[in-house]
Amino acid sequence: MNPVLYPFRGAVRAALSRPEGGSLAGRFPAPLVTALIAEAAEACAPRVRVALEETLAALAAVGVPRGRQFVLLVHADGSRPAVDVAAWRKALHVPVLVHDPDAASFTAGRSEGGVAIELDDELREAEAIVCVGPGHATTSVVHGGPFLLVPGAAARPTVDAWREARRRGGERAAVELALAVEALLRVDLALTWDPAGRAAVAGGRARFDALAREAGLLPRDA
């Protein structure tokens, strides 16, 4: 492995050993079928693979065997990833799928604004969901994080609705729609990191809310 990634691996491992809001064992009390939604952008692929390796191992250690885990590769901008799936499978030793916004989907529900939330059909049978990828905030902007779920794992109509929400209402509307989807689906765990490689692990809503607060898109006491 690239020695540059050693500190990052350590940061991820440490974050997984001390997740905010409760242990991994408490979040995964049974061998649940677990979907790991992960960013596939080439620029961050080395870190994502390390993060997935550590997350897969940590879940196995608390009783979720690799045979019950799979990875769904997405882009947080809603586009279809173009990746070497065989290389990802060889590195991770679990099933690896690539999200296609134009492929089969299921309707998870509707947002308060009436938007139909259509997601990758592979998530239909998932009993637990984990999001893994870059996630940080700058002033009024969230990067990654909740967008791994929507538009990342969304079908084309939901991607289009998300883009229209962002066009009309800006970053706040985009984040609000992504958080509404998390409320429908519930992300059991989110592992994110900033550009410096500082990793954080928490329940999806807690982690995504934290990013929105850092961006100034939610009240600090929300």
mmCIF file with all atom_site columns, C-alpha atoms in Angstrom:
data_model
loop_
_atom_site.group_PDB
_atom_site.id
_atom_site.type_symbol
_atom_site.label_atom_id
_atom_site.label_alt_id
_atom_site.label_comp_id
_atom_site.label_asym_id
_atom_site.label_entity_id
_atom_site.label_seq_id
_atom_site.pdbx_PDB_ins_code
_atom_site.Cartn_x
_atom_site.Cartn_y
_atom_site.Cartn_z
_atom_site.occupancy
_atom_site.B_iso_or_equiv
_atom_site.pdbx_formal_charge
_atom_site.auth_seq_id
_atom_site.auth_comp_id
_atom_site.auth_asym_id
_atom_site.auth_atom_id
_atom_site.pdbx_PDB_model_num
ATOM 1   C CA . MET A 1 1   ? 0.000   0.000   0.000   1.00 0.00 ? 1   MET A CA 1
ATOM 2   C CA . ASN A 1 2   ? 1.094   3.567   -0.667  1.00 0.00 ? 2   ASN A CA 1
ATOM 3   C CA . PRO A 1 3   ? 2.846   4.725   2.551   1.00 0.00 ? 3   PRO A CA 1
ATOM 4   C CA . VAL A 1 4   ? 1.071   8.075   2.203   1.00 0.00 ? 4   VAL A CA 1
ATOM 5   C CA . LEU A 1 5   ? -2.153  6.254   3.108   1.00 0.00 ? 5   LEU A CA 1
ATOM 6   C CA . TYR A 1 6   ? -0.836  4.782   6.385   1.00 0.00 ? 6   TYR A CA 1
ATOM 7   C CA . PRO A 1 7   ? -1.922  7.784   8.503   1.00 0.00 ? 7   PRO A CA 1
ATOM 8   C CA . PHE A 1 8   ? -5.317  7.798   6.815   1.00 0.00 ? 8   PHE A CA 1
ATOM 9   C CA . ARG A 1 9   ? -5.834  4.107   7.516   1.00 0.00 ? 9   ARG A CA 1
ATOM 10  C CA . GLY A 1 10  ? -4.996  4.764   11.151  1.00 0.00 ? 10  GLY A CA 1
ATOM 11  C CA . ALA A 1 11  ? -7.446  7.672   11.308  1.00 0.00 ? 11  ALA A CA 1
ATOM 12  C CA . VAL A 1 12  ? -10.237 5.552   9.823   1.00 0.00 ? 12  VAL A CA 1
ATOM 13  C CA . ARG A 1 13  ? -9.515  2.625   12.110  1.00 0.00 ? 13  ARG A CA 1
ATOM 14  C CA . ALA A 1 14  ? -9.541  4.903   15.150  1.00 0.00 ? 14  ALA A CA 1
ATOM 15  C CA . ALA A 1 15  ? -12.823 6.534   14.112  1.00 0.00 ? 15  ALA A CA 1
ATOM 16  C CA . LEU A 1 16  ? -14.465 3.143   13.592  1.00 0.00 ? 16  LEU A CA 1
ATOM 17  C CA . SER A 1 17  ? -13.328 2.016   17.026  1.00 0.00 ? 17  SER A CA 1
ATOM 18  C CA . ARG A 1 18  ? -15.008 5.034   18.642  1.00 0.00 ? 18  ARG A CA 1
ATOM 19  C CA . PRO A 1 19  ? -18.085 5.945   16.600  1.00 0.00 ? 19  PRO A CA 1
ATOM 20  C CA . GLU A 1 20  ? -20.087 8.897   17.845  1.00 0.00 ? 20  GLU A CA 1
ATOM 21  C CA . GLY A 1 21  ? -23.331 7.927   19.524  1.00 0.00 ? 21  GLY A CA 1
ATOM 22  C CA . GLY A 1 22  ? -22.675 4.260   20.214  1.00 0.00 ? 22  GLY A CA 1
ATOM 23  C CA . SER A 1 23  ? -20.570 1.242   19.316  1.00 0.00 ? 23  SER A CA 1
ATOM 24  C CA . LEU A 1 24  ? -20.627 -0.644  16.035  1.00 0.00 ? 24  LEU A CA 1
ATOM 25  C CA . ALA A 1 25  ? -21.846 -3.731  17.872  1.00 0.00 ? 25  ALA A CA 1
ATOM 26  C CA . GLY A 1 26  ? -24.821 -1.760  19.165  1.00 0.00 ? 26  GLY A CA 1
ATOM 27  C CA . ARG A 1 27  ? -25.665 -0.482  15.688  1.00 0.00 ? 27  ARG A CA 1
ATOM 28  C CA . PHE A 1 28  ? -25.338 -3.910  14.062  1.00 0.00 ? 28  PHE A CA 1
ATOM 29  C CA . PRO A 1 29  ? -26.804 -6.368  16.587  1.00 0.00 ? 29  PRO A CA 1
ATOM 30  C CA . ALA A 1 30  ? -27.355 -9.115  14.003  1.00 0.00 ? 30  ALA A CA 1
ATOM 31  C CA . PRO A 1 31  ? -25.800 -10.290 10.705  1.00 0.00 ? 31  PRO A CA 1
ATOM 32  C CA . LEU A 1 32  ? -27.786 -7.774  8.682   1.00 0.00 ? 32  LEU A CA 1
ATOM 33  C CA . VAL A 1 33  ? -27.586 -7.586  4.900   1.00 0.00 ? 33  VAL A CA 1
ATOM 34  C CA . THR A 1 34  ? -25.537 -4.402  4.696   1.00 0.00 ? 34  THR A CA 1
ATOM 35  C CA . ALA A 1 35  ? -25.116 -2.088  1.719   1.00 0.00 ? 35  ALA A CA 1
ATOM 36  C CA . LEU A 1 36  ? -22.054 0.141   1.749   1.00 0.00 ? 36  LEU A CA 1
ATOM 37  C CA . ILE A 1 37  ? -22.691 3.152   -0.497  1.00 0.00 ? 37  ILE A CA 1
ATOM 38  C CA . ALA A 1 38  ? -19.285 4.515   -1.482  1.00 0.00 ? 38  ALA A CA 1
ATOM 39  C CA . GLU A 1 39  ? -17.939 7.369   -3.580  1.00 0.00 ? 39  GLU A CA 1
ATOM 40  C CA . ALA A 1 40  ? -16.243 6.091   -6.745  1.00 0.00 ? 40  ALA A CA 1
ATOM 41  C CA . ALA A 1 41  ? -14.571 9.264   -8.048  1.00 0.00 ? 41  ALA A CA 1
ATOM 42  C CA . GLU A 1 42  ? -11.068 8.467   -9.301  1.00 0.00 ? 42  GLU A CA 1
ATOM 43  C CA . ALA A 1 43  ? -9.519  11.346  -7.393  1.00 0.00 ? 43  ALA A CA 1
ATOM 44  C CA . CYS A 1 44  ? -10.486 9.883   -4.032  1.00 0.00 ? 44  CYS A CA 1
ATOM 45  C CA . ALA A 1 45  ? -10.476 6.173   -4.917  1.00 0.00 ? 45  ALA A CA 1
ATOM 46  C CA . PRO A 1 46  ? -7.312  5.266   -2.937  1.00 0.00 ? 46  PRO A CA 1
ATOM 47  C CA . ARG A 1 47  ? -8.757  6.652   0.296   1.00 0.00 ? 47  ARG A CA 1
ATOM 48  C CA . VAL A 1 48  ? -12.184 5.182   -0.400  1.00 0.00 ? 48  VAL A CA 1
ATOM 49  C CA . ARG A 1 49  ? -10.708 1.712   -0.854  1.00 0.00 ? 49  ARG A CA 1
ATOM 50  C CA . VAL A 1 50  ? -8.808  1.983   2.407   1.00 0.00 ? 50  VAL A CA 1
ATOM 51  C CA . ALA A 1 51  ? -11.933 3.218   4.189   1.00 0.00 ? 51  ALA A CA 1
ATOM 52  C CA . LEU A 1 52  ? -13.993 0.367   2.747   1.00 0.00 ? 52  LEU A CA 1
ATOM 53  C CA . GLU A 1 53  ? -11.373 -2.226  3.698   1.00 0.00 ? 53  GLU A CA 1
ATOM 54  C CA . GLU A 1 54  ? -11.422 -0.997  7.279   1.00 0.00 ? 54  GLU A CA 1
ATOM 55  C CA . THR A 1 55  ? -15.217 -0.730  7.425   1.00 0.00 ? 55  THR A CA 1
ATOM 56  C CA . LEU A 1 56  ? -15.784 -4.190  5.973   1.00 0.00 ? 56  LEU A CA 1
ATOM 57  C CA . ALA A 1 57  ? -13.354 -5.645  8.509   1.00 0.00 ? 57  ALA A CA 1
ATOM 58  C CA . ALA A 1 58  ? -14.880 -3.716  11.417  1.00 0.00 ? 58  ALA A CA 1
ATOM 59  C CA . LEU A 1 59  ? -18.379 -4.897  10.522  1.00 0.00 ? 59  LEU A CA 1
ATOM 60  C CA . ALA A 1 60  ? -17.191 -8.489  10.212  1.00 0.00 ? 60  ALA A CA 1
ATOM 61  C CA . ALA A 1 61  ? -15.598 -8.195  13.649  1.00 0.00 ? 61  ALA A CA 1
ATOM 62  C CA . VAL A 1 62  ? -18.961 -7.301  15.228  1.00 0.00 ? 62  VAL A CA 1
ATOM 63  C CA . GLY A 1 63  ? -20.860 -10.118 13.526  1.00 0.00 ? 63  GLY A CA 1
ATOM 64  C CA . VAL A 1 64  ? -21.763 -8.927  10.016  1.00 0.00 ? 64  VAL A CA 1
ATOM 65  C CA . PRO A 1 65  ? -19.909 -11.426 7.798   1.00 0.00 ? 65  PRO A CA 1
ATOM 66  C CA . ARG A 1 66  ? -18.518 -10.352 4.448   1.00 0.00 ? 66  ARG A CA 1
ATOM 67  C CA . GLY A 1 67  ? -21.034 -12.640 2.791   1.00 0.00 ? 67  GLY A CA 1
ATOM 68  C CA . ARG A 1 68  ? -23.764 -10.302 4.092   1.00 0.00 ? 68  ARG A CA 1
ATOM 69  C CA . GLN A 1 69  ? -22.051 -7.127  2.858   1.00 0.00 ? 69  GLN A CA 1
ATOM 70  C CA . PHE A 1 70  ? -21.911 -5.525  -0.575  1.00 0.00 ? 70  PHE A CA 1
ATOM 71  C CA . VAL A 1 71  ? -20.610 -2.254  -1.987  1.00 0.00 ? 71  VAL A CA 1
ATOM 72  C CA . LEU A 1 72  ? -22.588 0.086   -4.228  1.00 0.00 ? 72  LEU A CA 1
ATOM 73  C CA . LEU A 1 73  ? -20.314 2.577   -6.005  1.00 0.00 ? 73  LEU A CA 1
ATOM 74  C CA . VAL A 1 74  ? -21.851 6.000   -6.679  1.00 0.00 ? 74  VAL A CA 1
ATOM 75  C CA . HIS A 1 75  ? -20.943 9.560   -7.548  1.00 0.00 ? 75  HIS A CA 1
ATOM 76  C CA . ALA A 1 76  ? -22.168 12.221  -5.126  1.00 0.00 ? 76  ALA A CA 1
ATOM 77  C CA . ASP A 1 77  ? -23.151 14.399  -8.095  1.00 0.00 ? 77  ASP A CA 1
ATOM 78  C CA . GLY A 1 78  ? -25.662 11.816  -9.311  1.00 0.00 ? 78  GLY A CA 1
ATOM 79  C CA . SER A 1 79  ? -23.771 10.717  -12.425 1.00 0.00 ? 79  SER A CA 1
ATOM 80  C CA . ARG A 1 80  ? -22.995 7.075   -13.276 1.00 0.00 ? 80  ARG A CA 1
ATOM 81  C CA . PRO A 1 81  ? -19.500 6.000   -12.192 1.00 0.00 ? 81  PRO A CA 1
ATOM 82  C CA . ALA A 1 82  ? -17.155 4.616   -14.839 1.00 0.00 ? 82  ALA A CA 1
ATOM 83  C CA . VAL A 1 83  ? -14.923 2.270   -12.853 1.00 0.00 ? 83  VAL A CA 1
ATOM 84  C CA . ASP A 1 84  ? -12.969 -0.965  -13.129 1.00 0.00 ? 84  ASP A CA 1
ATOM 85  C CA . VAL A 1 85  ? -15.363 -3.100  -11.109 1.00 0.00 ? 85  VAL A CA 1
ATOM 86  C CA . ALA A 1 86  ? -13.078 -6.139  -11.252 1.00 0.00 ? 86  ALA A CA 1
ATOM 87  C CA . ALA A 1 87  ? -10.290 -4.178  -9.573  1.00 0.00 ? 87  ALA A CA 1
ATOM 88  C CA . TRP A 1 88  ? -12.610 -3.042  -6.777  1.00 0.00 ? 88  TRP A CA 1
ATOM 89  C CA . ARG A 1 89  ? -13.858 -6.594  -6.236  1.00 0.00 ? 89  ARG A CA 1
ATOM 90  C CA . LYS A 1 90  ? -10.301 -7.933  -6.146  1.00 0.00 ? 90  LYS A CA 1
ATOM 91  C CA . ALA A 1 91  ? -9.331  -5.327  -3.560  1.00 0.00 ? 91  ALA A CA 1
ATOM 92  C CA . LEU A 1 92  ? -12.399 -5.707  -1.320  1.00 0.00 ? 92  LEU A CA 1
ATOM 93  C CA . HIS A 1 93  ? -13.383 -9.396  -1.607  1.00 0.00 ? 93  HIS A CA 1
ATOM 94  C CA . VAL A 1 94  ? -17.116 -8.634  -1.511  1.00 0.00 ? 94  VAL A CA 1
ATOM 95  C CA . PRO A 1 95  ? -19.699 -8.067  -4.252  1.00 0.00 ? 95  PRO A CA 1
ATOM 96  C CA . VAL A 1 96  ? -19.214 -4.637  -5.827  1.00 0.00 ? 96  VAL A CA 1
ATOM 97  C CA . LEU A 1 97  ? -21.978 -3.031  -7.884  1.00 0.00 ? 97  LEU A CA 1
ATOM 98  C CA . VAL A 1 98  ? -22.098 0.252   -9.793  1.00 0.00 ? 98  VAL A CA 1
ATOM 99  C CA . HIS A 1 99  ? -25.099 2.526   -9.494  1.00 0.00 ? 99  HIS A CA 1
ATOM 100 C CA . ASP A 1 100 ? -26.807 3.435   -12.750 1.00 0.00 ? 100 ASP A CA 1
ATOM 101 C CA . PRO A 1 101 ? -29.409 6.194   -12.348 1.00 0.00 ? 101 PRO A CA 1
ATOM 102 C CA . ASP A 1 102 ? -31.243 4.824   -15.401 1.00 0.00 ? 102 ASP A CA 1
ATOM 103 C CA . ALA A 1 103 ? -31.447 1.229   -14.181 1.00 0.00 ? 103 ALA A CA 1
ATOM 104 C CA . ALA A 1 104 ? -34.050 -0.486  -11.998 1.00 0.00 ? 104 ALA A CA 1
ATOM 105 C CA . SER A 1 105 ? -35.146 1.397   -8.893  1.00 0.00 ? 105 SER A CA 1
ATOM 106 C CA . PHE A 1 106 ? -37.708 1.310   -6.104  1.00 0.00 ? 106 PHE A CA 1
ATOM 107 C CA . THR A 1 107 ? -39.713 4.058   -4.440  1.00 0.00 ? 107 THR A CA 1
ATOM 108 C CA . ALA A 1 108 ? -38.683 4.532   -0.816  1.00 0.00 ? 108 ALA A CA 1
ATOM 109 C CA . GLY A 1 109 ? -41.354 7.149   -0.167  1.00 0.00 ? 109 GLY A CA 1
ATOM 110 C CA . ARG A 1 110 ? -41.979 10.826  -0.762  1.00 0.00 ? 110 ARG A CA 1
ATOM 111 C CA . SER A 1 111 ? -40.450 13.959  0.638   1.00 0.00 ? 111 SER A CA 1
ATOM 112 C CA . GLU A 1 112 ? -42.624 16.514  2.434   1.00 0.00 ? 112 GLU A CA 1
ATOM 113 C CA . GLY A 1 113 ? -42.660 18.449  -0.823  1.00 0.00 ? 113 GLY A CA 1
ATOM 114 C CA . GLY A 1 114 ? -44.126 15.459  -2.642  1.00 0.00 ? 114 GLY A CA 1
ATOM 115 C CA . VAL A 1 115 ? -40.976 14.369  -4.481  1.00 0.00 ? 115 VAL A CA 1
ATOM 116 C CA . ALA A 1 116 ? -40.985 10.617  -5.158  1.00 0.00 ? 116 ALA A CA 1
ATOM 117 C CA . ILE A 1 117 ? -37.747 9.185   -3.760  1.00 0.00 ? 117 ILE A CA 1
ATOM 118 C CA . GLU A 1 118 ? -36.563 6.508   -6.174  1.00 0.00 ? 118 GLU A CA 1
ATOM 119 C CA . LEU A 1 119 ? -33.353 4.703   -5.250  1.00 0.00 ? 119 LEU A CA 1
ATOM 120 C CA . ASP A 1 120 ? -31.122 1.986   -6.671  1.00 0.00 ? 120 ASP A CA 1
ATOM 121 C CA . ASP A 1 121 ? -33.018 -1.304  -6.632  1.00 0.00 ? 121 ASP A CA 1
ATOM 122 C CA . GLU A 1 122 ? -30.069 -3.026  -4.931  1.00 0.00 ? 122 GLU A CA 1
ATOM 123 C CA . LEU A 1 123 ? -30.974 -1.101  -1.764  1.00 0.00 ? 123 LEU A CA 1
ATOM 124 C CA . ARG A 1 124 ? -34.485 -2.550  -1.659  1.00 0.00 ? 124 ARG A CA 1
ATOM 125 C CA . GLU A 1 125 ? -33.474 -5.627  0.344   1.00 0.00 ? 125 GLU A CA 1
ATOM 126 C CA . ALA A 1 126 ? -30.732 -4.000  2.407   1.00 0.00 ? 126 ALA A CA 1
ATOM 127 C CA . GLU A 1 127 ? -31.294 -4.361  6.141   1.00 0.00 ? 127 GLU A CA 1
ATOM 128 C CA . ALA A 1 128 ? -28.612 -1.801  7.010   1.00 0.00 ? 128 ALA A CA 1
ATOM 129 C CA . ILE A 1 129 ? -26.961 1.021   5.083   1.00 0.00 ? 129 ILE A CA 1
ATOM 130 C CA . VAL A 1 130 ? -23.501 2.500   5.482   1.00 0.00 ? 130 VAL A CA 1
ATOM 131 C CA . CYS A 1 131 ? -22.202 5.561   3.599   1.00 0.00 ? 131 CYS A CA 1
ATOM 132 C CA . VAL A 1 132 ? -18.458 5.843   2.988   1.00 0.00 ? 132 VAL A CA 1
ATOM 133 C CA . GLY A 1 133 ? -16.735 8.739   1.269   1.00 0.00 ? 133 GLY A CA 1
ATOM 134 C CA . PRO A 1 134 ? -15.393 12.273  1.506   1.00 0.00 ? 134 PRO A CA 1
ATOM 135 C CA . GLY A 1 135 ? -17.606 14.607  3.475   1.00 0.00 ? 135 GLY A CA 1
ATOM 136 C CA . HIS A 1 136 ? -16.735 18.089  4.624   1.00 0.00 ? 136 HIS A CA 1
ATOM 137 C CA . ALA A 1 137 ? -18.233 21.554  4.721   1.00 0.00 ? 137 ALA A CA 1
ATOM 138 C CA . THR A 1 138 ? -17.191 24.999  3.626   1.00 0.00 ? 138 THR A CA 1
ATOM 139 C CA . THR A 1 139 ? -19.206 28.182  3.983   1.00 0.00 ? 139 THR A CA 1
ATOM 140 C CA . SER A 1 140 ? -22.734 27.445  2.720   1.00 0.00 ? 140 SER A CA 1
ATOM 141 C CA . VAL A 1 141 ? -21.616 24.283  0.880   1.00 0.00 ? 141 VAL A CA 1
ATOM 142 C CA . VAL A 1 142 ? -21.645 20.602  1.813   1.00 0.00 ? 142 VAL A CA 1
ATOM 143 C CA . HIS A 1 143 ? -19.259 18.369  -0.102  1.00 0.00 ? 143 HIS A CA 1
ATOM 144 C CA . GLY A 1 144 ? -20.152 14.660  -0.284  1.00 0.00 ? 144 GLY A CA 1
ATOM 145 C CA . GLY A 1 145 ? -21.701 13.324  2.906   1.00 0.00 ? 145 GLY A CA 1
ATOM 146 C CA . PRO A 1 146 ? -25.500 13.214  2.511   1.00 0.00 ? 146 PRO A CA 1
ATOM 147 C CA . PHE A 1 147 ? -25.169 13.495  -1.264  1.00 0.00 ? 147 PHE A CA 1
ATOM 148 C CA . LEU A 1 148 ? -23.775 9.960   -1.390  1.00 0.00 ? 148 LEU A CA 1
ATOM 149 C CA . LEU A 1 149 ? -27.356 8.865   -0.768  1.00 0.00 ? 149 LEU A CA 1
ATOM 150 C CA . VAL A 1 150 ? -29.137 11.465  -2.905  1.00 0.00 ? 150 VAL A CA 1
ATOM 151 C CA . PRO A 1 151 ? -28.345 12.162  -5.626  1.00 0.00 ? 151 PRO A CA 1
ATOM 152 C CA . GLY A 1 152 ? -25.595 9.500   -5.410  1.00 0.00 ? 152 GLY A CA 1
ATOM 153 C CA . ALA A 1 153 ? -27.761 6.365   -5.198  1.00 0.00 ? 153 ALA A CA 1
ATOM 154 C CA . ALA A 1 154 ? -30.913 7.866   -6.700  1.00 0.00 ? 154 ALA A CA 1
ATOM 155 C CA . ALA A 1 155 ? -32.752 7.035   -9.908  1.00 0.00 ? 155 ALA A CA 1
ATOM 156 C CA . ARG A 1 156 ? -32.862 9.608   -12.697 1.00 0.00 ? 156 ARG A CA 1
ATOM 157 C CA . PRO A 1 157 ? -36.207 11.244  -11.736 1.00 0.00 ? 157 PRO A CA 1
ATOM 158 C CA . THR A 1 158 ? -34.976 11.817  -8.170  1.00 0.00 ? 158 THR A CA 1
ATOM 159 C CA . VAL A 1 159 ? -31.595 13.072  -9.401  1.00 0.00 ? 159 VAL A CA 1
ATOM 160 C CA . ASP A 1 160 ? -33.422 15.543  -11.620 1.00 0.00 ? 160 ASP A CA 1
ATOM 161 C CA . ALA A 1 161 ? -35.663 16.609  -8.726  1.00 0.00 ? 161 ALA A CA 1
ATOM 162 C CA . TRP A 1 162 ? -32.601 17.141  -6.524  1.00 0.00 ? 162 TRP A CA 1
ATOM 163 C CA . ARG A 1 163 ? -30.899 19.255  -9.190  1.00 0.00 ? 163 ARG A CA 1
ATOM 164 C CA . GLU A 1 164 ? -34.058 21.307  -9.630  1.00 0.00 ? 164 GLU A CA 1
ATOM 165 C CA . ALA A 1 165 ? -34.293 21.806  -5.866  1.00 0.00 ? 165 ALA A CA 1
ATOM 166 C CA . ARG A 1 166 ? -30.703 23.045  -5.838  1.00 0.00 ? 166 ARG A CA 1
ATOM 167 C CA . ARG A 1 167 ? -31.341 25.334  -8.812  1.00 0.00 ? 167 ARG A CA 1
ATOM 168 C CA . ARG A 1 168 ? -34.389 26.874  -7.181  1.00 0.00 ? 168 ARG A CA 1
ATOM 169 C CA . GLY A 1 169 ? -33.406 26.859  -3.516  1.00 0.00 ? 169 GLY A CA 1
ATOM 170 C CA . GLY A 1 170 ? -29.638 26.644  -3.492  1.00 0.00 ? 170 GLY A CA 1
ATOM 171 C CA . GLU A 1 171 ? -27.498 24.448  -1.286  1.00 0.00 ? 171 GLU A CA 1
ATOM 172 C CA . ARG A 1 172 ? -29.925 24.525  1.621   1.00 0.00 ? 172 ARG A CA 1
ATOM 173 C CA . ALA A 1 173 ? -32.703 22.975  -0.499  1.00 0.00 ? 173 ALA A CA 1
ATOM 174 C CA . ALA A 1 174 ? -30.302 20.334  -1.853  1.00 0.00 ? 174 ALA A CA 1
ATOM 175 C CA . VAL A 1 175 ? -29.210 19.362  1.642   1.00 0.00 ? 175 VAL A CA 1
ATOM 176 C CA . GLU A 1 176 ? -32.769 19.371  2.975   1.00 0.00 ? 176 GLU A CA 1
ATOM 177 C CA . LEU A 1 177 ? -33.886 16.916  0.281   1.00 0.00 ? 177 LEU A CA 1
ATOM 178 C CA . ALA A 1 178 ? -30.918 14.625  0.978   1.00 0.00 ? 178 ALA A CA 1
ATOM 179 C CA . LEU A 1 179 ? -31.694 14.706  4.712   1.00 0.00 ? 179 LEU A CA 1
ATOM 180 C CA . ALA A 1 180 ? -35.352 13.954  4.001   1.00 0.00 ? 180 ALA A CA 1
ATOM 181 C CA . VAL A 1 181 ? -34.271 10.822  2.153   1.00 0.00 ? 181 VAL A CA 1
ATOM 182 C CA . GLU A 1 182 ? -32.059 9.764   5.052   1.00 0.00 ? 182 GLU A CA 1
ATOM 183 C CA . ALA A 1 183 ? -35.101 10.091  7.310   1.00 0.00 ? 183 ALA A CA 1
ATOM 184 C CA . LEU A 1 184 ? -37.025 7.738   5.016   1.00 0.00 ? 184 LEU A CA 1
ATOM 185 C CA . LEU A 1 185 ? -34.287 5.165   4.610   1.00 0.00 ? 185 LEU A CA 1
ATOM 186 C CA . ARG A 1 186 ? -32.096 5.588   7.723   1.00 0.00 ? 186 ARG A CA 1
ATOM 187 C CA . VAL A 1 187 ? -28.363 5.366   7.209   1.00 0.00 ? 187 VAL A CA 1
ATOM 188 C CA . ASP A 1 188 ? -27.085 3.230   10.076  1.00 0.00 ? 188 ASP A CA 1
ATOM 189 C CA . LEU A 1 189 ? -23.500 4.459   9.809   1.00 0.00 ? 189 LEU A CA 1
ATOM 190 C CA . ALA A 1 190 ? -21.625 7.163   7.911   1.00 0.00 ? 190 ALA A CA 1
ATOM 191 C CA . LEU A 1 191 ? -17.840 7.354   7.607   1.00 0.00 ? 191 LEU A CA 1
ATOM 192 C CA . THR A 1 192 ? -16.641 10.634  6.143   1.00 0.00 ? 192 THR A CA 1
ATOM 193 C CA . TRP A 1 193 ? -13.376 12.545  6.019   1.00 0.00 ? 193 TRP A CA 1
ATOM 194 C CA . ASP A 1 194 ? -12.156 16.006  5.178   1.00 0.00 ? 194 ASP A CA 1
ATOM 195 C CA . PRO A 1 195 ? -9.403  16.902  2.657   1.00 0.00 ? 195 PRO A CA 1
ATOM 196 C CA . ALA A 1 196 ? -6.773  16.540  5.389   1.00 0.00 ? 196 ALA A CA 1
ATOM 197 C CA . GLY A 1 197 ? -7.876  12.939  5.995   1.00 0.00 ? 197 GLY A CA 1
ATOM 198 C CA . ARG A 1 198 ? -9.504  13.540  9.369   1.00 0.00 ? 198 ARG A CA 1
ATOM 199 C CA . ALA A 1 199 ? -12.152 10.822  9.664   1.00 0.00 ? 199 ALA A CA 1
ATOM 200 C CA . ALA A 1 200 ? -15.446 10.836  11.556  1.00 0.00 ? 200 ALA A CA 1
ATOM 201 C CA . VAL A 1 201 ? -17.941 8.024   12.122  1.00 0.00 ? 201 VAL A CA 1
ATOM 202 C CA . ALA A 1 202 ? -21.515 8.367   13.391  1.00 0.00 ? 202 ALA A CA 1
ATOM 203 C CA . GLY A 1 203 ? -25.071 7.480   12.515  1.00 0.00 ? 203 GLY A CA 1
ATOM 204 C CA . GLY A 1 204 ? -25.971 8.871   9.128   1.00 0.00 ? 204 GLY A CA 1
ATOM 205 C CA . ARG A 1 205 ? -28.339 11.563  10.357  1.00 0.00 ? 205 ARG A CA 1
ATOM 206 C CA . ALA A 1 206 ? -25.928 12.766  13.047  1.00 0.00 ? 206 ALA A CA 1
ATOM 207 C CA . ARG A 1 207 ? -22.987 12.900  10.615  1.00 0.00 ? 207 ARG A CA 1
ATOM 208 C CA . PHE A 1 208 ? -24.955 14.579  7.848   1.00 0.00 ? 208 PHE A CA 1
ATOM 209 C CA . ASP A 1 209 ? -26.547 17.093  10.221  1.00 0.00 ? 209 ASP A CA 1
ATOM 210 C CA . ALA A 1 210 ? -23.083 17.941  11.543  1.00 0.00 ? 210 ALA A CA 1
ATOM 211 C CA . LEU A 1 211 ? -21.873 18.740  8.015   1.00 0.00 ? 211 LEU A CA 1
ATOM 212 C CA . ALA A 1 212 ? -24.954 20.876  7.338   1.00 0.00 ? 212 ALA A CA 1
ATOM 213 C CA . ARG A 1 213 ? -24.353 22.792  10.583  1.00 0.00 ? 213 ARG A CA 1
ATOM 214 C CA . GLU A 1 214 ? -20.692 23.324  9.716   1.00 0.00 ? 214 GLU A CA 1
ATOM 215 C CA . ALA A 1 215 ? -21.809 24.789  6.386   1.00 0.00 ? 215 ALA A CA 1
ATOM 216 C CA . GLY A 1 216 ? -24.260 27.087  8.170   1.00 0.00 ? 216 GLY A CA 1
ATOM 217 C CA . LEU A 1 217 ? -27.260 25.387  6.554   1.00 0.00 ? 217 LEU A CA 1
ATOM 218 C CA . LEU A 1 218 ? -28.752 24.206  9.847   1.00 0.00 ? 218 LEU A CA 1
ATOM 219 C CA . PRO A 1 219 ? -28.849 26.031  13.196  1.00 0.00 ? 219 PRO A CA 1
ATOM 220 C CA . ARG A 1 220 ? -25.929 25.077  15.419  1.00 0.00 ? 220 ARG A CA 1
ATOM 221 C CA . ASP A 1 221 ? -28.322 23.804  18.081  1.00 0.00 ? 221 ASP A CA 1
ATOM 222 C CA . ALA A 1 222 ? -30.461 21.763  15.643  1.00 0.00 ? 222 ALA A CA 1
#
